[in-house]
PDB file of C-alpha atoms in Angstrom:
ATOM      1  CA  MET A   1       0.567 -31.149   8.359  1.00  0.00           C
ATOM      2  CA  PRO A   2       4.195 -30.286   9.103  1.00  0.00           C
ATOM      3  CA  ALA A   3       6.173 -33.059  10.767  1.00  0.00           C
ATOM      4  CA  VAL A   4       6.967 -30.899  13.781  1.00  0.00           C
ATOM      5  CA  VAL A   5       3.238 -30.384  14.471  1.00  0.00           C
ATOM      6  CA  ALA A   6       2.598 -34.127  14.309  1.00  0.00           C
ATOM      7  CA  ARG A   7       5.482 -34.762  16.726  1.00  0.00           C
ATOM      8  CA  LEU A   8       4.181 -32.140  19.144  1.00  0.00           C
ATOM      9  CA  GLN A   9       0.720 -33.719  19.011  1.00  0.00           C
ATOM     10  CA  ASP A  10       2.268 -37.111  19.806  1.00  0.00           C
ATOM     11  CA  LEU A  11       4.104 -35.578  22.757  1.00  0.00           C
ATOM     12  CA  GLU A  12       0.963 -33.872  24.035  1.00  0.00           C
ATOM     13  CA  SER A  13      -0.945 -37.147  23.744  1.00  0.00           C
ATOM     14  CA  ASP A  14       1.718 -38.978  25.739  1.00  0.00           C
ATOM     15  CA  VAL A  15       1.743 -36.331  28.475  1.00  0.00           C
ATOM     16  CA  GLU A  16      -2.038 -36.052  28.805  1.00  0.00           C
ATOM     17  CA  PHE A  17      -3.183 -39.626  28.211  1.00  0.00           C
ATOM     18  CA  VAL A  18      -0.492 -42.303  27.985  1.00  0.00           C
ATOM     19  CA  ALA A  19       1.591 -41.414  31.054  1.00  0.00           C
ATOM     20  CA  PRO A  20      -1.355 -41.087  33.489  1.00  0.00           C
ATOM     21  CA  CYS A  21      -2.926 -44.287  32.146  1.00  0.00           C
ATOM     22  CA  GLN A  22       0.364 -46.149  32.457  1.00  0.00           C
ATOM     23  CA  SER A  23       0.670 -45.093  36.115  1.00  0.00           C
ATOM     24  CA  GLU A  24      -2.862 -46.284  36.809  1.00  0.00           C
ATOM     25  CA  VAL A  25      -2.263 -49.601  35.015  1.00  0.00           C
ATOM     26  CA  GLU A  26       0.904 -50.193  37.053  1.00  0.00           C
ATOM     27  CA  ALA A  27      -0.910 -49.402  40.325  1.00  0.00           C
ATOM     28  CA  TYR A  28      -3.683 -51.890  39.546  1.00  0.00           C
ATOM     29  CA  ALA A  29      -1.191 -54.559  38.476  1.00  0.00           C
ATOM     30  CA  LEU A  30       0.877 -54.119  41.670  1.00  0.00           C
ATOM     31  CA  ASN A  31      -2.297 -54.799  43.658  1.00  0.00           C
ATOM     32  CA  GLY A  32      -3.128 -57.965  41.744  1.00  0.00           C
ATOM     33  CA  VAL A  33      -5.979 -56.496  39.726  1.00  0.00           C
ATOM     34  CA  PRO A  34      -6.124 -57.811  36.153  1.00  0.00           C
ATOM     35  CA  VAL A  35      -5.597 -54.990  33.687  1.00  0.00           C
ATOM     36  CA  PHE A  36      -6.187 -54.752  29.947  1.00  0.00           C
ATOM     37  CA  ALA A  37      -4.578 -51.873  28.055  1.00  0.00           C
ATOM     38  CA  TYR A  38      -5.425 -50.898  24.510  1.00  0.00           C
ATOM     39  CA  SER A  39      -3.643 -48.594  22.108  1.00  0.00           C
ATOM     40  CA  PHE A  40      -5.429 -46.715  19.363  1.00  0.00           C
ATOM     41  CA  ASP A  41      -3.175 -45.365  16.651  1.00  0.00           C
ATOM     42  CA  TYR A  42      -5.721 -44.254  14.057  1.00  0.00           C
ATOM     43  CA  VAL A  43      -5.258 -40.657  12.964  1.00  0.00           C
ATOM     44  CA  PRO A  44      -7.986 -39.244  10.723  1.00  0.00           C
ATOM     45  CA  LYS A  45      -6.906 -37.758   7.432  1.00  0.00           C
ATOM     46  CA  GLY A  46      -7.316 -34.023   6.996  1.00  0.00           C
ATOM     47  CA  SER A  47      -6.826 -31.214   9.419  1.00  0.00           C
ATOM     48  CA  VAL A  48      -7.796 -31.510  13.049  1.00  0.00           C
ATOM     49  CA  ILE A  49     -10.192 -28.758  14.036  1.00  0.00           C
ATOM     50  CA  GLU A  50     -10.249 -27.685  17.648  1.00  0.00           C
ATOM     51  CA  ASP A  51     -13.425 -25.892  18.589  1.00  0.00           C
ATOM     52  CA  ASP A  52     -12.640 -23.398  21.338  1.00  0.00           C
ATOM     53  CA  ARG A  53     -15.713 -21.497  22.504  1.00  0.00           C
ATOM     54  CA  ARG A  54     -16.562 -18.894  25.080  1.00  0.00           C
ATOM     55  CA  PHE A  55     -20.070 -18.258  26.319  1.00  0.00           C
ATOM     56  CA  TYR A  56     -21.444 -15.021  27.711  1.00  0.00           C
ATOM     57  CA  SER A  57     -24.787 -14.708  29.481  1.00  0.00           C
ATOM     58  CA  MET A  58     -26.501 -12.179  31.762  1.00  0.00           C
ATOM     59  CA  PHE A  59     -29.809 -12.111  33.587  1.00  0.00           C
ATOM     60  CA  GLY A  60     -30.840 -15.581  32.442  1.00  0.00           C
ATOM     61  CA  ASN A  61     -30.722 -14.707  28.756  1.00  0.00           C
ATOM     62  CA  ALA A  62     -29.624 -17.307  26.247  1.00  0.00           C
ATOM     63  CA  PRO A  63     -25.825 -17.525  26.207  1.00  0.00           C
ATOM     64  CA  VAL A  64     -23.946 -15.998  23.314  1.00  0.00           C
ATOM     65  CA  GLY A  65     -21.389 -18.456  21.915  1.00  0.00           C
ATOM     66  CA  LEU A  66     -18.140 -17.253  20.436  1.00  0.00           C
ATOM     67  CA  LYS A  67     -15.934 -19.587  18.396  1.00  0.00           C
ATOM     68  CA  ARG A  68     -12.172 -19.256  18.060  1.00  0.00           C
ATOM     69  CA  LYS A  69     -12.469 -17.957  14.498  1.00  0.00           C
ATOM     70  CA  ASP A  70     -14.614 -15.114  15.864  1.00  0.00           C
ATOM     71  CA  GLN A  71     -12.340 -14.164  18.765  1.00  0.00           C
ATOM     72  CA  HIS A  72     -11.758 -10.761  17.209  1.00  0.00           C
ATOM     73  CA  LEU A  73     -15.346 -10.021  18.320  1.00  0.00           C
ATOM     74  CA  ASN A  74     -14.535 -10.891  21.941  1.00  0.00           C
ATOM     75  CA  HIS A  75     -14.018  -7.280  23.042  1.00  0.00           C
ATOM     76  CA  THR A  76     -17.148  -6.160  21.197  1.00  0.00           C
ATOM     77  CA  VAL A  77     -19.294  -8.739  23.001  1.00  0.00           C
ATOM     78  CA  LEU A  78     -17.798  -7.811  26.372  1.00  0.00           C
ATOM     79  CA  ARG A  79     -18.345  -4.111  25.688  1.00  0.00           C
ATOM     80  CA  HIS A  80     -22.060  -4.743  24.991  1.00  0.00           C
ATOM     81  CA  PHE A  81     -22.398  -6.563  28.307  1.00  0.00           C
ATOM     82  CA  THR A  82     -20.533  -3.930  30.322  1.00  0.00           C
ATOM     83  CA  ASP A  83     -21.924  -0.705  28.829  1.00  0.00           C
TER      84      ASP A  83
END
């Protein structure tokens, strides 16, 4: 994985998880509530696979799932539902 991607993932993690948690921890501590914070730094080896899906359904039929790798079929699926 290129170093720039790893750095961007670290930044995204800080923005989405660390910063909000830190604000919550500080709010509890200011109100005298005992707080325990943990940090998990394990990063699995290999590529991280994000599974982005879209689901289409009409008239109570079983939804049709569409994974990111199949997004090129998106317009085809929509056309079948709208024709």
